[in-house]
Amino acid sequence: MSDSTTHFGYRDVAVQDKQALVGEVFTSVAGNYDLMNDLMSLGIHRLWKRHFVSTLRLRPGMDILDLAGGTGDIAALMAPKLGDTGHIVLGDINAAMLSVGRDRLLDRGRANRVTVAQMNAEALPFPDQSLDRITMAFGLRNVTHKEKALAEMARVLRPGGMTAILEFSQVRPELLRPFYDWYSFNVLPRLGARFAGDPDSYQYLAESIRKHPNQESLKEMMVDAGLEMVGYRNLTMGICAIHEGFRT
Ligand code: SAM
């Protein structure tokens, strides 16, 4: 891969094309995104997300960005923990995902503490040191310049603030990998074809997980971006991991 190319799943594409290709994926899947998450993970993504939010040490009054927040699952789980003064921005680059997200927050009665805003993780529209928490669930994998996004998170965190990233990672027991690969490359695209009429987006999902930095590499990237006290914990044998990084 040269400096002018990057990966989009297993394909090498021009760096400047990746964002639009990712955009096509999420515009295509937005309407079926939540149903597909339940089908693909047998509902387990809900447990991962609940656990993730329970680790954030949220307090009333906090200012929070749920980055790449898509259809708003994480924002909806955080909202009741912020009291009358806390505030969440549900930020995402994709208008179709945000539109589903805004509707779902309204339906769940969680919209009053949440502002919906379109933004690119690589250039966050916030002043330096203005946020207490940044959450990013299953989003970083899709960003073209991950190091830029991580540096932006470090820039906008207040001292004492924390970035928490929930993302697919590397399955730890090597014995499990063949089964996980079989499931990812056979079952996911078929579910995508059957329930979303879109096998390609779910093929991209399986490929993008394999191209994403593993636990240790992501930890190093977070340190290089200026985050401090960086650590991670695996969920479900490393299918996912939660990485945390702080500003002191
Ligand atoms: N966080 C949600 C969840 O856990 O269900 C949505 C995750 S979805 C797999 C990934 C999201 O990342 C999509 O909504 C996509 O639009 C968003 N995304 C991709 N690239 C982005 C970028 N550069 N900046 C902000 N959001 C981005």
PDB file of N, CA, C and O and ligand atoms in Angstrom, residues 22 26 33 49 68-70 92-94 97 119-121 137-139 142-143, ligand 1:
ATOM      1  N   VAL A  22     -17.038   4.594   2.418  1.00  0.00           N
ATOM      2  CA  VAL A  22     -17.624   4.292   3.730  1.00  0.00           C
ATOM      3  C   VAL A  22     -19.003   4.952   3.821  1.00  0.00           C
ATOM      4  O   VAL A  22     -19.965   4.365   4.333  1.00  0.00           O
ATOM      5  N   PHE A  26     -22.783   3.218   4.814  1.00  0.00           N
ATOM      6  CA  PHE A  26     -23.694   3.548   5.914  1.00  0.00           C
ATOM      7  C   PHE A  26     -24.982   4.205   5.418  1.00  0.00           C
ATOM      8  O   PHE A  26     -26.027   4.050   6.064  1.00  0.00           O
ATOM      9  N   TYR A  33     -29.935  -0.851   9.941  1.00  0.00           N
ATOM     10  CA  TYR A  33     -28.727  -0.991  10.762  1.00  0.00           C
ATOM     11  C   TYR A  33     -29.012  -1.690  12.095  1.00  0.00           C
ATOM     12  O   TYR A  33     -28.306  -2.628  12.487  1.00  0.00           O
ATOM     13  N   LYS A  49     -22.663  -2.829  24.536  1.00  0.00           N
ATOM     14  CA  LYS A  49     -22.876  -1.378  24.647  1.00  0.00           C
ATOM     15  C   LYS A  49     -23.250  -0.994  26.073  1.00  0.00           C
ATOM     16  O   LYS A  49     -22.768   0.012  26.608  1.00  0.00           O
ATOM     17  N   ALA A  68     -19.145   9.269  15.922  1.00  0.00           N
ATOM     18  CA  ALA A  68     -19.583   8.167  15.052  1.00  0.00           C
ATOM     19  C   ALA A  68     -20.762   7.462  15.720  1.00  0.00           C
ATOM     20  O   ALA A  68     -20.881   6.237  15.696  1.00  0.00           O
ATOM     21  N   GLY A  69     -21.624   8.258  16.305  1.00  0.00           N
ATOM     22  CA  GLY A  69     -22.697   7.741  17.161  1.00  0.00           C
ATOM     23  C   GLY A  69     -23.844   7.123  16.390  1.00  0.00           C
ATOM     24  O   GLY A  69     -24.710   6.459  16.988  1.00  0.00           O
ATOM     25  N   GLY A  70     -23.891   7.322  15.078  1.00  0.00           N
ATOM     26  CA  GLY A  70     -24.849   6.625  14.229  1.00  0.00           C
ATOM     27  C   GLY A  70     -26.278   6.730  14.719  1.00  0.00           C
ATOM     28  O   GLY A  70     -26.821   7.821  14.914  1.00  0.00           O
ATOM     29  N   ASP A  92     -21.824  12.417  13.904  1.00  0.00           N
ATOM     30  CA  ASP A  92     -21.533  11.385  12.905  1.00  0.00           C
ATOM     31  C   ASP A  92     -21.376  12.085  11.561  1.00  0.00           C
ATOM     32  O   ASP A  92     -21.954  13.148  11.328  1.00  0.00           O
ATOM     33  N   ILE A  93     -20.599  11.451  10.676  1.00  0.00           N
ATOM     34  CA  ILE A  93     -20.382  12.058   9.360  1.00  0.00           C
ATOM     35  C   ILE A  93     -21.558  11.805   8.411  1.00  0.00           C
ATOM     36  O   ILE A  93     -21.719  12.503   7.414  1.00  0.00           O
ATOM     37  N   ASN A  94     -22.397  10.832   8.751  1.00  0.00           N
ATOM     38  CA  ASN A  94     -23.388  10.338   7.793  1.00  0.00           C
ATOM     39  C   ASN A  94     -24.806  10.818   8.135  1.00  0.00           C
ATOM     40  O   ASN A  94     -25.359  10.463   9.187  1.00  0.00           O
ATOM     41  N   MET A  97     -27.554   8.004   8.812  1.00  0.00           N
ATOM     42  CA  MET A  97     -27.449   7.372  10.138  1.00  0.00           C
ATOM     43  C   MET A  97     -27.973   8.329  11.211  1.00  0.00           C
ATOM     44  O   MET A  97     -28.706   7.932  12.126  1.00  0.00           O
ATOM     45  N   MET A 119     -20.562  15.656  11.601  1.00  0.00           N
ATOM     46  CA  MET A 119     -19.151  16.054  11.746  1.00  0.00           C
ATOM     47  C   MET A 119     -18.234  14.918  11.326  1.00  0.00           C
ATOM     48  O   MET A 119     -18.638  13.750  11.329  1.00  0.00           O
ATOM     49  N   ASN A 120     -17.007  15.315  10.980  1.00  0.00           N
ATOM     50  CA  ASN A 120     -15.977  14.331  10.649  1.00  0.00           C
ATOM     51  C   ASN A 120     -15.061  14.169  11.854  1.00  0.00           C
ATOM     52  O   ASN A 120     -14.553  15.167  12.384  1.00  0.00           O
ATOM     53  N   ALA A 121     -14.840  12.930  12.269  1.00  0.00           N
ATOM     54  CA  ALA A 121     -13.978  12.661  13.427  1.00  0.00           C
ATOM     55  C   ALA A 121     -12.583  13.235  13.246  1.00  0.00           C
ATOM     56  O   ALA A 121     -11.880  13.489  14.222  1.00  0.00           O
ATOM     57  N   ALA A 137     -18.133   4.095  19.457  1.00  0.00           N
ATOM     58  CA  ALA A 137     -18.446   2.660  19.416  1.00  0.00           C
ATOM     59  C   ALA A 137     -18.529   2.205  17.961  1.00  0.00           C
ATOM     60  O   ALA A 137     -19.357   2.717  17.192  1.00  0.00           O
ATOM     61  N   PHE A 138     -17.679   1.286  17.596  1.00  0.00           N
ATOM     62  CA  PHE A 138     -17.685   0.663  16.273  1.00  0.00           C
ATOM     63  C   PHE A 138     -17.547   1.693  15.148  1.00  0.00           C
ATOM     64  O   PHE A 138     -18.060   1.488  14.045  1.00  0.00           O
ATOM     65  N   GLY A 139     -16.861   2.803  15.453  1.00  0.00           N
ATOM     66  CA  GLY A 139     -16.710   3.877  14.466  1.00  0.00           C
ATOM     67  C   GLY A 139     -15.298   4.018  13.944  1.00  0.00           C
ATOM     68  O   GLY A 139     -15.087   4.214  12.734  1.00  0.00           O
ATOM     69  N   ASN A 142     -13.753   2.736  10.639  1.00  0.00           N
ATOM     70  CA  ASN A 142     -14.196   3.271   9.348  1.00  0.00           C
ATOM     71  C   ASN A 142     -13.524   4.583   8.958  1.00  0.00           C
ATOM     72  O   ASN A 142     -13.750   5.085   7.862  1.00  0.00           O
ATOM     73  N   VAL A 143     -12.748   5.150   9.867  1.00  0.00           N
ATOM     74  CA  VAL A 143     -12.168   6.479   9.635  1.00  0.00           C
ATOM     75  C   VAL A 143     -10.896   6.341   8.800  1.00  0.00           C
ATOM     76  O   VAL A 143     -10.071   5.458   9.052  1.00  0.00           O
TER      77      VAL A 143
HETATM   78  N1  SAM B   1     -21.830   4.090  17.281  1.00  0.00           N
HETATM   79  C1  SAM B   1     -22.947   3.473  16.608  1.00  0.00           C
HETATM   80  C2  SAM B   1     -23.219   2.114  17.172  1.00  0.00           C
HETATM   81  O1  SAM B   1     -22.413   1.646  17.982  1.00  0.00           O
HETATM   82  O2  SAM B   1     -24.218   1.498  16.812  1.00  0.00           O
HETATM   83  C3  SAM B   1     -22.735   3.447  15.095  1.00  0.00           C
HETATM   84  C4  SAM B   1     -21.559   2.639  14.628  1.00  0.00           C
HETATM   85  S1  SAM B   1     -21.525   2.405  12.860  1.00  0.00           S
HETATM   86  C5  SAM B   1     -20.846   0.786  12.700  1.00  0.00           C
HETATM   87  C6  SAM B   1     -20.166   3.387  12.355  1.00  0.00           C
HETATM   88  C7  SAM B   1     -20.475   4.849  12.216  1.00  0.00           C
HETATM   89  O3  SAM B   1     -19.253   5.563  11.986  1.00  0.00           O
HETATM   90  C8  SAM B   1     -21.401   5.179  11.048  1.00  0.00           C
HETATM   91  O4  SAM B   1     -22.541   5.847  11.504  1.00  0.00           O
HETATM   92  C9  SAM B   1     -20.530   6.086  10.165  1.00  0.00           C
HETATM   93  O5  SAM B   1     -21.245   7.068   9.464  1.00  0.00           O
HETATM   94  C10 SAM B   1     -19.578   6.684  11.188  1.00  0.00           C
HETATM   95  N2  SAM B   1     -18.348   7.259  10.603  1.00  0.00           N
HETATM   96  C11 SAM B   1     -17.541   6.704   9.676  1.00  0.00           C
HETATM   97  N3  SAM B   1     -16.521   7.543   9.391  1.00  0.00           N
HETATM   98  C12 SAM B   1     -16.691   8.643  10.177  1.00  0.00           C
HETATM   99  C13 SAM B   1     -15.956   9.848  10.345  1.00  0.00           C
HETATM  100  N4  SAM B   1     -14.844  10.090   9.640  1.00  0.00           N
HETATM  101  N5  SAM B   1     -16.407  10.761  11.241  1.00  0.00           N
HETATM  102  C14 SAM B   1     -17.539  10.530  11.954  1.00  0.00           C
HETATM  103  N6  SAM B   1     -18.272   9.405  11.829  1.00  0.00           N
HETATM  104  C15 SAM B   1     -17.850   8.468  10.964  1.00  0.00           C
END
